[in-house]
Amino acid sequence: MNTRPPLLFALHGTQEYAARVARHMALELAELEERAFEDGEHKTRALTSVESRNAVVFHALYGDDERSVNDKLCRLLFFCGALKDAGARHVEVVAPYLCYARKERRTQFQDPIITRYVAALFEACRVDRLTTFEVHNLAAFDNAFRIPTRHIESAELFAAHFTQLPGDVDLVAVSPDAGGAKRAESFRRALERHIGRAVGSAYMEKYRSNDIVTGTMLVGDVHERIAIIVDDLISTGGTLLRAGEACRKAGARQVHAAAAHGLFTGGPEILESPVFDQLVITDTVPPFRLPSELVSRRLTVLDSSAMVAAALKSEYG
C-alpha cells in the first residue's frame, strides 16, 4: 500500500488557490515546468519524480485574458497524460470550476452534448478521478463521467456565512429557476441546521430559447422575509437580477444572492444594482472582470479551499 502523501501540482492561474489547499493539508506544491513555443504549442512536465506516486493536479477551467477555456483544458489533459506516462500510480484532477458543464443536454436539433465529450477526453488521457465544486447539473455530471468523480457542494459554505442574518426575521431560500430547486433545497436544509429554525423555500419560473429568457412568476412567499437566492454561477447576472427584482416586488425585506462561481461576463451591472443587499461568491473563479473597488465594496468572496482540502485528506489521509 502506498502511504506517501500525494504530489500536488498546480498549473498556471490556479497556483494561489492550490497553495491554500496545500497549506490545509500541511503539504507544499510540487514543482513543474510550463513552456510555450513560438507557434502556440506548449508542454508541461513535472520536475519531481512521479514514479508510483499519487498525483493531484489543480486547474480551474475558466477563460481569462491570458488563456482560453480550451487552452487551459488542453494543457491540463496533456499534463495528466505526461504524468501517467512517467509512471504516476493515480492521477486526480481538481477543477474548482469545470468548463462546459452547462452544455449537458440537447436544446436544439443536432446540438452537441459537450459535457460528455469533455468526460471522454479525461478518460482518454487516463485521469483516474475528477473532483470539482458545484457543477451546473449534478445528474448530467454523474452520467457523463465513467471515471470516479467527487462533487463538492457549496451549500454548507453558504449556510455558515448566512447565519449572520437577523434572527428575528424569517428566511427563504430561493431558486432562480425550477432546474436549480435541488441546489436551493440543499442550501435550505443546511441553513436550517446552522440556525436551528425553519427556512422557507421559493423558486422562479424561467424559460430559455435561443438565449432569450422569459418567465416572471415567483412561486413561494417572501413577503416581509429575507430572501436568499442561490445559484451555481453568475455569468451575465441576468437570471439573478430577474429573481431579485421579483423578490423585491413580492415584498421581501432583504434580498441576498449567492453563487458558487462568479464569471461576471456581463460586467459590473449586477453589482451596481440596488436590488441586492449582499452578493456572495466563492473563490473558484477570481472576479478579475470587475473593478477592484466595486468588488471590495459590494462582493463577498468565501474561501472554498478548506472544503477541497478536507475532501482530499479523506482520500489520501
mmCIF file of N, CA, C and O in Angstrom, residues 154-244:
data_model
loop_
_atom_site.group_PDB
_atom_site.id
_atom_site.type_symbol
_atom_site.label_atom_id
_atom_site.label_comp_id
_atom_site.label_asym_id
_atom_site.label_seq_id
_atom_site.Cartn_x
_atom_site.Cartn_y
_atom_site.Cartn_z
ATOM 1 N N SER A 154 -21.682 23.649 -2.456
ATOM 2 C CA SER A 154 -21.449 24.931 -1.796
ATOM 3 C C SER A 154 -22.411 25.188 -0.649
ATOM 4 O O SER A 154 -22.261 26.172 0.080
ATOM 5 N N ALA A 155 -23.400 24.314 -0.454
ATOM 6 C CA ALA A 155 -24.492 24.573 0.498
ATOM 7 C C ALA A 155 -23.986 24.876 1.906
ATOM 8 O O ALA A 155 -24.408 25.854 2.531
ATOM 9 N N GLU A 156 -23.093 24.051 2.421
ATOM 10 C CA GLU A 156 -22.609 24.235 3.792
ATOM 11 C C GLU A 156 -21.814 25.534 3.937
ATOM 12 O O GLU A 156 -21.918 26.237 4.950
ATOM 13 N N LEU A 157 -21.031 25.848 2.935
ATOM 14 C CA LEU A 157 -20.222 27.070 2.978
ATOM 15 C C LEU A 157 -21.123 28.308 3.021
ATOM 16 O O LEU A 157 -20.913 29.226 3.831
ATOM 17 N N PHE A 158 -22.140 28.335 2.158
ATOM 18 C CA PHE A 158 -23.055 29.463 2.146
ATOM 19 C C PHE A 158 -23.911 29.509 3.406
ATOM 20 O O PHE A 158 -24.178 30.585 3.949
ATOM 21 N N ALA A 159 -24.351 28.345 3.875
ATOM 22 C CA ALA A 159 -25.186 28.310 5.078
ATOM 23 C C ALA A 159 -24.430 28.882 6.278
ATOM 24 O O ALA A 159 -24.982 29.666 7.065
ATOM 25 N N ALA A 160 -23.169 28.511 6.421
ATOM 26 C CA ALA A 160 -22.364 29.037 7.530
ATOM 27 C C ALA A 160 -22.239 30.555 7.434
ATOM 28 O O ALA A 160 -22.272 31.259 8.446
ATOM 29 N N HIS A 161 -22.119 31.066 6.214
ATOM 30 C CA HIS A 161 -21.991 32.512 6.035
ATOM 31 C C HIS A 161 -23.272 33.242 6.421
ATOM 32 O O HIS A 161 -23.224 34.291 7.082
ATOM 33 N N PHE A 162 -24.418 32.712 6.024
ATOM 34 C CA PHE A 162 -25.673 33.425 6.221
ATOM 35 C C PHE A 162 -26.258 33.264 7.622
ATOM 36 O O PHE A 162 -27.350 33.768 7.895
ATOM 37 N N THR A 163 -25.560 32.607 8.517
ATOM 38 C CA THR A 163 -26.001 32.566 9.913
ATOM 39 C C THR A 163 -25.943 33.952 10.550
ATOM 40 O O THR A 163 -26.549 34.173 11.604
ATOM 41 N N GLN A 164 -25.239 34.879 9.926
ATOM 42 C CA GLN A 164 -25.108 36.239 10.466
ATOM 43 C C GLN A 164 -26.359 37.074 10.258
ATOM 44 O O GLN A 164 -26.479 38.175 10.824
ATOM 45 N N LEU A 165 -27.323 36.599 9.470
ATOM 46 C CA LEU A 165 -28.530 37.381 9.205
ATOM 47 C C LEU A 165 -29.382 37.505 10.464
ATOM 48 O O LEU A 165 -29.300 36.670 11.369
ATOM 49 N N PRO A 166 -30.219 38.534 10.553
ATOM 50 C CA PRO A 166 -31.035 38.753 11.750
ATOM 51 C C PRO A 166 -31.859 37.519 12.128
ATOM 52 O O PRO A 166 -32.448 36.859 11.265
ATOM 53 N N GLY A 167 -31.907 37.230 13.411
ATOM 54 C CA GLY A 167 -32.612 36.042 13.881
ATOM 55 C C GLY A 167 -34.087 36.238 14.102
ATOM 56 O O GLY A 167 -34.816 35.286 14.384
ATOM 57 N N ASP A 168 -34.566 37.493 13.981
ATOM 58 C CA ASP A 168 -35.981 37.763 14.230
ATOM 59 C C ASP A 168 -36.795 37.922 12.951
ATOM 60 O O ASP A 168 -37.948 38.349 12.982
ATOM 61 N N VAL A 169 -36.185 37.575 11.804
ATOM 62 C CA VAL A 169 -36.876 37.669 10.516
ATOM 63 C C VAL A 169 -36.816 36.306 9.835
ATOM 64 O O VAL A 169 -35.770 35.655 9.824
ATOM 65 N N ASP A 170 -37.939 35.873 9.273
ATOM 66 C CA ASP A 170 -37.971 34.587 8.577
ATOM 67 C C ASP A 170 -37.102 34.633 7.320
ATOM 68 O O ASP A 170 -37.039 35.654 6.624
ATOM 69 N N LEU A 171 -36.454 33.502 7.046
ATOM 70 C CA LEU A 171 -35.588 33.386 5.874
ATOM 71 C C LEU A 171 -36.229 32.479 4.836
ATOM 72 O O LEU A 171 -36.940 31.519 5.175
ATOM 73 N N VAL A 172 -35.950 32.759 3.571
ATOM 74 C CA VAL A 172 -36.453 31.948 2.468
ATOM 75 C C VAL A 172 -35.309 31.667 1.497
ATOM 76 O O VAL A 172 -34.627 32.597 1.059
ATOM 77 N N ALA A 173 -35.094 30.392 1.166
ATOM 78 C CA ALA A 173 -34.124 30.016 0.145
ATOM 79 C C ALA A 173 -34.836 30.003 -1.200
ATOM 80 O O ALA A 173 -35.850 29.317 -1.364
ATOM 81 N N VAL A 174 -34.299 30.737 -2.157
ATOM 82 C CA VAL A 174 -34.957 30.919 -3.451
ATOM 83 C C VAL A 174 -34.092 30.355 -4.566
ATOM 84 O O VAL A 174 -32.899 30.669 -4.650
ATOM 85 N N SER A 175 -34.693 29.537 -5.414
ATOM 86 C CA SER A 175 -34.006 29.092 -6.628
ATOM 87 C C SER A 175 -34.417 30.019 -7.769
ATOM 88 O O SER A 175 -35.610 30.301 -7.936
ATOM 89 N N PRO A 176 -33.470 30.498 -8.577
ATOM 90 C CA PRO A 176 -33.832 31.406 -9.670
ATOM 91 C C PRO A 176 -34.515 30.716 -10.843
ATOM 92 O O PRO A 176 -34.961 31.371 -11.776
ATOM 93 N N ASP A 177 -34.588 29.383 -10.799
ATOM 94 C CA ASP A 177 -35.338 28.618 -11.797
ATOM 95 C C ASP A 177 -35.656 27.253 -11.208
ATOM 96 O O ASP A 177 -35.073 26.825 -10.206
ATOM 97 N N ALA A 178 -36.597 26.551 -11.832
ATOM 98 C CA ALA A 178 -37.005 25.247 -11.317
ATOM 99 C C ALA A 178 -35.866 24.236 -11.378
ATOM 100 O O ALA A 178 -35.770 23.344 -10.531
ATOM 101 N N GLY A 179 -34.969 24.384 -12.363
ATOM 102 C CA GLY A 179 -33.860 23.449 -12.515
ATOM 103 C C GLY A 179 -32.885 23.484 -11.359
ATOM 104 O O GLY A 179 -32.182 22.505 -11.099
ATOM 105 N N GLY A 180 -32.805 24.592 -10.648
ATOM 106 C CA GLY A 180 -31.895 24.703 -9.513
ATOM 107 C C GLY A 180 -32.551 24.431 -8.177
ATOM 108 O O GLY A 180 -31.964 24.716 -7.124
ATOM 109 N N ALA A 181 -33.762 23.864 -8.201
ATOM 110 C CA ALA A 181 -34.517 23.661 -6.966
ATOM 111 C C ALA A 181 -33.785 22.742 -5.990
ATOM 112 O O ALA A 181 -33.805 22.964 -4.772
ATOM 113 N N LYS A 182 -33.120 21.696 -6.496
ATOM 114 C CA LYS A 182 -32.406 20.774 -5.606
ATOM 115 C C LYS A 182 -31.244 21.479 -4.914
ATOM 116 O O LYS A 182 -30.956 21.224 -3.748
ATOM 117 N N ARG A 183 -30.549 22.355 -5.650
ATOM 118 C CA ARG A 183 -29.438 23.104 -5.055
ATOM 119 C C ARG A 183 -29.962 24.018 -3.942
ATOM 120 O O ARG A 183 -29.380 24.082 -2.854
ATOM 121 N N ALA A 184 -31.054 24.725 -4.218
ATOM 122 C CA ALA A 184 -31.627 25.612 -3.216
ATOM 123 C C ALA A 184 -32.145 24.828 -2.019
ATOM 124 O O ALA A 184 -32.030 25.289 -0.873
ATOM 125 N N GLU A 185 -32.695 23.650 -2.263
ATOM 126 C CA GLU A 185 -33.189 22.827 -1.163
ATOM 127 C C GLU A 185 -32.046 22.323 -0.292
ATOM 128 O O GLU A 185 -32.162 22.273 0.941
ATOM 129 N N SER A 186 -30.936 21.957 -0.907
ATOM 130 C CA SER A 186 -29.766 21.538 -0.144
ATOM 131 C C SER A 186 -29.272 22.677 0.737
ATOM 132 O O SER A 186 -28.922 22.473 1.914
ATOM 133 N N PHE A 187 -29.243 23.886 0.183
ATOM 134 C CA PHE A 187 -28.849 25.059 0.973
ATOM 135 C C PHE A 187 -29.855 25.321 2.090
ATOM 136 O O PHE A 187 -29.471 25.627 3.227
ATOM 137 N N ARG A 188 -31.146 25.213 1.781
ATOM 138 C CA ARG A 188 -32.187 25.479 2.783
ATOM 139 C C ARG A 188 -32.018 24.546 3.988
ATOM 140 O O ARG A 188 -32.079 24.987 5.147
ATOM 141 N N ARG A 189 -31.800 23.271 3.726
ATOM 142 C CA ARG A 189 -31.633 22.310 4.819
ATOM 143 C C ARG A 189 -30.364 22.597 5.621
ATOM 144 O O ARG A 189 -30.358 22.498 6.853
ATOM 145 N N ALA A 190 -29.285 22.941 4.917
ATOM 146 C CA ALA A 190 -28.032 23.268 5.614
ATOM 147 C C ALA A 190 -28.210 24.499 6.493
ATOM 148 O O ALA A 190 -27.725 24.545 7.628
ATOM 149 N N LEU A 191 -28.926 25.504 5.981
ATOM 150 C CA LEU A 191 -29.150 26.720 6.755
ATOM 151 C C LEU A 191 -30.014 26.431 7.984
ATOM 152 O O LEU A 191 -29.771 26.985 9.075
ATOM 153 N N GLU A 192 -31.010 25.582 7.829
ATOM 154 C CA GLU A 192 -31.826 25.190 8.977
ATOM 155 C C GLU A 192 -30.983 24.544 10.074
ATOM 156 O O GLU A 192 -31.175 24.816 11.264
ATOM 157 N N ARG A 193 -30.049 23.696 9.669
ATOM 158 C CA ARG A 193 -29.182 23.047 10.654
ATOM 159 C C ARG A 193 -28.301 24.078 11.373
ATOM 160 O O ARG A 193 -28.060 23.967 12.576
ATOM 161 N N HIS A 194 -27.854 25.057 10.646
ATOM 162 C CA HIS A 194 -26.954 26.054 11.227
ATOM 163 C C HIS A 194 -27.668 27.003 12.180
ATOM 164 O O HIS A 194 -27.101 27.389 13.210
ATOM 165 N N ILE A 195 -28.898 27.402 11.852
ATOM 166 C CA ILE A 195 -29.572 28.412 12.668
ATOM 167 C C ILE A 195 -30.608 27.809 13.612
ATOM 168 O O ILE A 195 -31.109 28.499 14.506
ATOM 169 N N GLY A 196 -30.937 26.537 13.429
ATOM 170 C CA GLY A 196 -31.840 25.857 14.347
ATOM 171 C C GLY A 196 -33.286 26.292 14.253
ATOM 172 O O GLY A 196 -34.041 26.175 15.228
ATOM 173 N N ARG A 197 -33.703 26.799 13.098
ATOM 174 C CA ARG A 197 -35.113 27.143 12.900
ATOM 175 C C ARG A 197 -35.490 26.954 11.438
ATOM 176 O O ARG A 197 -34.610 26.781 10.573
ATOM 177 N N ALA A 198 -36.778 26.987 11.174
ATOM 178 C CA ALA A 198 -37.271 26.678 9.832
ATOM 179 C C ALA A 198 -36.883 27.767 8.837
ATOM 180 O O ALA A 198 -36.837 28.958 9.164
ATOM 181 N N VAL A 199 -36.610 27.327 7.610
ATOM 182 C CA VAL A 199 -36.320 28.225 6.495
ATOM 183 C C VAL A 199 -37.282 27.879 5.366
ATOM 184 O O VAL A 199 -37.450 26.709 5.020
ATOM 185 N N GLY A 200 -37.924 28.879 4.806
ATOM 186 C CA GLY A 200 -38.879 28.646 3.731
ATOM 187 C C GLY A 200 -38.205 28.410 2.390
ATOM 188 O O GLY A 200 -36.976 28.486 2.262
ATOM 189 N N SER A 201 -39.004 28.143 1.368
ATOM 190 C CA SER A 201 -38.466 27.909 0.026
ATOM 191 C C SER A 201 -39.353 28.571 -1.022
ATOM 192 O O SER A 201 -40.564 28.737 -0.826
ATOM 193 N N ALA A 202 -38.734 28.951 -2.137
ATOM 194 C CA ALA A 202 -39.437 29.556 -3.260
ATOM 195 C C ALA A 202 -38.603 29.346 -4.512
ATOM 196 O O ALA A 202 -37.418 29.013 -4.431
ATOM 197 N N TYR A 203 -39.244 29.516 -5.679
ATOM 198 C CA TYR A 203 -38.478 29.442 -6.919
ATOM 199 C C TYR A 203 -39.130 30.299 -7.987
ATOM 200 O O TYR A 203 -40.322 30.599 -7.936
ATOM 201 N N MET A 204 -38.319 30.681 -8.964
ATOM 202 C CA MET A 204 -38.783 31.471 -10.105
ATOM 203 C C MET A 204 -39.057 30.558 -11.280
ATOM 204 O O MET A 204 -38.346 29.575 -11.490
ATOM 205 N N GLU A 205 -40.064 30.899 -12.065
ATOM 206 C CA GLU A 205 -40.214 30.217 -13.346
ATOM 207 C C GLU A 205 -39.222 30.844 -14.327
ATOM 208 O O GLU A 205 -38.904 32.030 -14.242
ATOM 209 N N LYS A 206 -38.706 30.020 -15.227
ATOM 210 C CA LYS A 206 -37.727 30.519 -16.192
ATOM 211 C C LYS A 206 -37.774 29.653 -17.433
ATOM 212 O O LYS A 206 -37.729 28.416 -17.349
ATOM 213 N N TYR A 207 -37.851 30.308 -18.586
ATOM 214 C CA TYR A 207 -37.823 29.607 -19.864
ATOM 215 C C TYR A 207 -36.754 30.238 -20.736
ATOM 216 O O TYR A 207 -36.660 31.462 -20.838
ATOM 217 N N ARG A 208 -35.936 29.395 -21.375
ATOM 218 C CA ARG A 208 -34.859 29.903 -22.222
ATOM 219 C C ARG A 208 -35.008 29.333 -23.631
ATOM 220 O O ARG A 208 -35.175 28.132 -23.826
ATOM 221 N N SER A 209 -34.932 30.207 -24.624
ATOM 222 C CA SER A 209 -34.968 29.787 -26.021
ATOM 223 C C SER A 209 -34.040 30.701 -26.806
ATOM 224 O O SER A 209 -34.242 31.925 -26.851
ATOM 225 N N ASN A 210 -32.995 30.106 -27.425
ATOM 226 C CA ASN A 210 -32.019 30.883 -28.198
ATOM 227 C C ASN A 210 -31.469 32.064 -27.391
ATOM 228 O O ASN A 210 -31.383 33.194 -27.858
ATOM 229 N N ASP A 211 -31.105 31.755 -26.127
ATOM 230 C CA ASP A 211 -30.505 32.733 -25.217
ATOM 231 C C ASP A 211 -31.463 33.847 -24.794
ATOM 232 O O ASP A 211 -31.043 34.825 -24.176
ATOM 233 N N ILE A 212 -32.753 33.712 -25.121
ATOM 234 C CA ILE A 212 -33.760 34.659 -24.652
ATOM 235 C C ILE A 212 -34.474 34.032 -23.461
ATOM 236 O O ILE A 212 -35.042 32.950 -23.555
ATOM 237 N N VAL A 213 -34.445 34.722 -22.317
ATOM 238 C CA VAL A 213 -35.024 34.199 -21.089
ATOM 239 C C VAL A 213 -36.344 34.892 -20.808
ATOM 240 O O VAL A 213 -36.445 36.122 -20.874
ATOM 241 N N THR A 214 -37.374 34.100 -20.509
ATOM 242 C CA THR A 214 -38.675 34.647 -20.147
ATOM 243 C C THR A 214 -39.168 33.964 -18.874
ATOM 244 O O THR A 214 -38.600 32.976 -18.421
ATOM 245 N N GLY A 215 -40.259 34.508 -18.329
ATOM 246 C CA GLY A 215 -40.843 33.947 -17.106
ATOM 247 C C GLY A 215 -40.602 34.868 -15.938
ATOM 248 O O GLY A 215 -39.460 35.214 -15.627
ATOM 249 N N THR A 216 -41.681 35.299 -15.293
ATOM 250 C CA THR A 216 -41.555 36.258 -14.194
ATOM 251 C C THR A 216 -42.277 35.825 -12.930
ATOM 252 O O THR A 216 -42.261 36.552 -11.939
ATOM 253 N N MET A 217 -42.909 34.656 -12.931
ATOM 254 C CA MET A 217 -43.705 34.249 -11.778
ATOM 255 C C MET A 217 -42.827 33.709 -10.660
ATOM 256 O O MET A 217 -41.973 32.860 -10.878
ATOM 257 N N LEU A 218 -43.042 34.194 -9.451
ATOM 258 C CA LEU A 218 -42.348 33.711 -8.268
ATOM 259 C C LEU A 218 -43.287 32.806 -7.493
ATOM 260 O O LEU A 218 -44.382 33.229 -7.094
ATOM 261 N N VAL A 219 -42.860 31.572 -7.270
ATOM 262 C CA VAL A 219 -43.669 30.596 -6.547
ATOM 263 C C VAL A 219 -43.117 30.486 -5.126
ATOM 264 O O VAL A 219 -41.973 30.077 -4.926
ATOM 265 N N GLY A 220 -43.915 30.865 -4.129
ATOM 266 C CA GLY A 220 -43.465 30.851 -2.747
ATOM 267 C C GLY A 220 -43.613 32.224 -2.116
ATOM 268 O O GLY A 220 -43.697 33.243 -2.817
ATOM 269 N N ASP A 221 -43.664 32.277 -0.799
ATOM 270 C CA ASP A 221 -43.919 33.512 -0.062
ATOM 271 C C ASP A 221 -42.614 34.117 0.458
ATOM 272 O O ASP A 221 -41.901 33.491 1.249
ATOM 273 N N VAL A 222 -42.302 35.329 0.003
ATOM 274 C CA VAL A 222 -41.124 36.045 0.504
ATOM 275 C C VAL A 222 -41.510 37.349 1.194
ATOM 276 O O VAL A 222 -40.632 38.090 1.643
ATOM 277 N N HIS A 223 -42.789 37.645 1.303
ATOM 278 C CA HIS A 223 -43.259 38.916 1.859
ATOM 279 C C HIS A 223 -42.781 39.102 3.299
ATOM 280 O O HIS A 223 -42.963 38.228 4.153
ATOM 281 N N GLU A 224 -42.130 40.243 3.544
ATOM 282 C CA GLU A 224 -41.588 40.587 4.855
ATOM 283 C C GLU A 224 -40.547 39.575 5.358
ATOM 284 O O GLU A 224 -40.298 39.477 6.554
ATOM 285 N N ARG A 225 -39.942 38.854 4.447
ATOM 286 C CA ARG A 225 -38.907 37.876 4.794
ATOM 287 C C ARG A 225 -37.587 38.263 4.137
ATOM 288 O O ARG A 225 -37.545 39.152 3.274
ATOM 289 N N ILE A 226 -36.532 37.599 4.544
ATOM 290 C CA ILE A 226 -35.227 37.780 3.905
ATOM 291 C C ILE A 226 -35.062 36.670 2.870
ATOM 292 O O ILE A 226 -35.063 35.481 3.217
ATOM 293 N N ALA A 227 -34.953 37.060 1.613
ATOM 294 C CA ALA A 227 -34.808 36.091 0.519
ATOM 295 C C ALA A 227 -33.336 35.905 0.191
ATOM 296 O O ALA A 227 -32.597 36.882 0.025
ATOM 297 N N ILE A 228 -32.918 34.642 0.111
ATOM 298 C CA ILE A 228 -31.539 34.310 -0.283
ATOM 299 C C ILE A 228 -31.617 33.491 -1.567
ATOM 300 O O ILE A 228 -32.058 32.335 -1.556
ATOM 301 N N ILE A 229 -31.214 34.096 -2.670
ATOM 302 C CA ILE A 229 -31.258 33.426 -3.976
ATOM 303 C C ILE A 229 -29.954 32.673 -4.172
ATOM 304 O O ILE A 229 -28.874 33.241 -4.061
ATOM 305 N N VAL A 230 -30.065 31.384 -4.476
ATOM 306 C CA VAL A 230 -28.883 30.522 -4.575
ATOM 307 C C VAL A 230 -28.780 29.951 -5.984
ATOM 308 O O VAL A 230 -29.751 29.387 -6.507
ATOM 309 N N ASP A 231 -27.608 30.083 -6.598
ATOM 310 C CA ASP A 231 -27.386 29.546 -7.939
ATOM 311 C C ASP A 231 -25.986 28.965 -8.020
ATOM 312 O O ASP A 231 -25.167 29.151 -7.106
ATOM 313 N N ASP A 232 -25.689 28.274 -9.135
ATOM 314 C CA ASP A 232 -24.356 27.686 -9.281
ATOM 315 C C ASP A 232 -23.352 28.699 -9.792
ATOM 316 O O ASP A 232 -22.171 28.620 -9.461
ATOM 317 N N LEU A 233 -23.808 29.662 -10.606
ATOM 318 C CA LEU A 233 -22.846 30.640 -11.131
ATOM 319 C C LEU A 233 -23.536 31.934 -11.526
ATOM 320 O O LEU A 233 -24.751 31.984 -11.730
ATOM 321 N N ILE A 234 -22.736 32.972 -11.614
ATOM 322 C CA ILE A 234 -23.159 34.254 -12.178
ATOM 323 C C ILE A 234 -22.393 34.435 -13.476
ATOM 324 O O ILE A 234 -21.165 34.530 -13.472
ATOM 325 N N SER A 235 -23.108 34.473 -14.596
ATOM 326 C CA SER A 235 -22.470 34.737 -15.879
ATOM 327 C C SER A 235 -22.758 36.185 -16.259
ATOM 328 O O SER A 235 -22.043 37.093 -15.866
ATOM 329 N N THR A 236 -23.833 36.448 -16.985
ATOM 330 C CA THR A 236 -24.206 37.833 -17.254
ATOM 331 C C THR A 236 -24.875 38.467 -16.043
ATOM 332 O O THR A 236 -24.892 39.691 -15.902
ATOM 333 N N GLY A 237 -25.448 37.630 -15.174
ATOM 334 C CA GLY A 237 -26.157 38.124 -13.997
ATOM 335 C C GLY A 237 -27.641 38.327 -14.223
ATOM 336 O O GLY A 237 -28.381 38.652 -13.290
ATOM 337 N N GLY A 238 -28.100 38.116 -15.455
ATOM 338 C CA GLY A 238 -29.499 38.357 -15.778
ATOM 339 C C GLY A 238 -30.473 37.493 -14.991
ATOM 340 O O GLY A 238 -31.524 37.964 -14.545
ATOM 341 N N THR A 239 -30.124 36.233 -14.814
ATOM 342 C CA THR A 239 -31.019 35.315 -14.094
ATOM 343 C C THR A 239 -31.210 35.756 -12.645
ATOM 344 O O THR A 239 -32.330 35.796 -12.131
ATOM 345 N N LEU A 240 -30.115 36.094 -11.975
ATOM 346 C CA LEU A 240 -30.215 36.531 -10.580
ATOM 347 C C LEU A 240 -30.943 37.871 -10.460
ATOM 348 O O LEU A 240 -31.715 38.081 -9.514
ATOM 349 N N LEU A 241 -30.703 38.768 -11.396
ATOM 350 C CA LEU A 241 -31.381 40.058 -11.353
ATOM 351 C C LEU A 241 -32.887 39.890 -11.486
ATOM 352 O O LEU A 241 -33.665 40.536 -10.760
ATOM 353 N N ARG A 242 -33.327 39.032 -12.403
ATOM 354 C CA ARG A 242 -34.758 38.778 -12.564
ATOM 355 C C ARG A 242 -35.358 38.244 -11.275
ATOM 356 O O ARG A 242 -36.424 38.681 -10.833
ATOM 357 N N ALA A 243 -34.665 37.291 -10.673
ATOM 358 C CA ALA A 243 -35.161 36.696 -9.435
ATOM 359 C C ALA A 243 -35.161 37.725 -8.302
ATOM 360 O O ALA A 243 -36.103 37.781 -7.499
ATOM 361 N N GLY A 244 -34.103 38.533 -8.226
ATOM 362 C CA GLY A 244 -34.031 39.546 -7.185
ATOM 363 C C GLY A 244 -35.128 40.585 -7.308
ATOM 364 O O GLY A 244 -35.751 40.978 -6.313
#
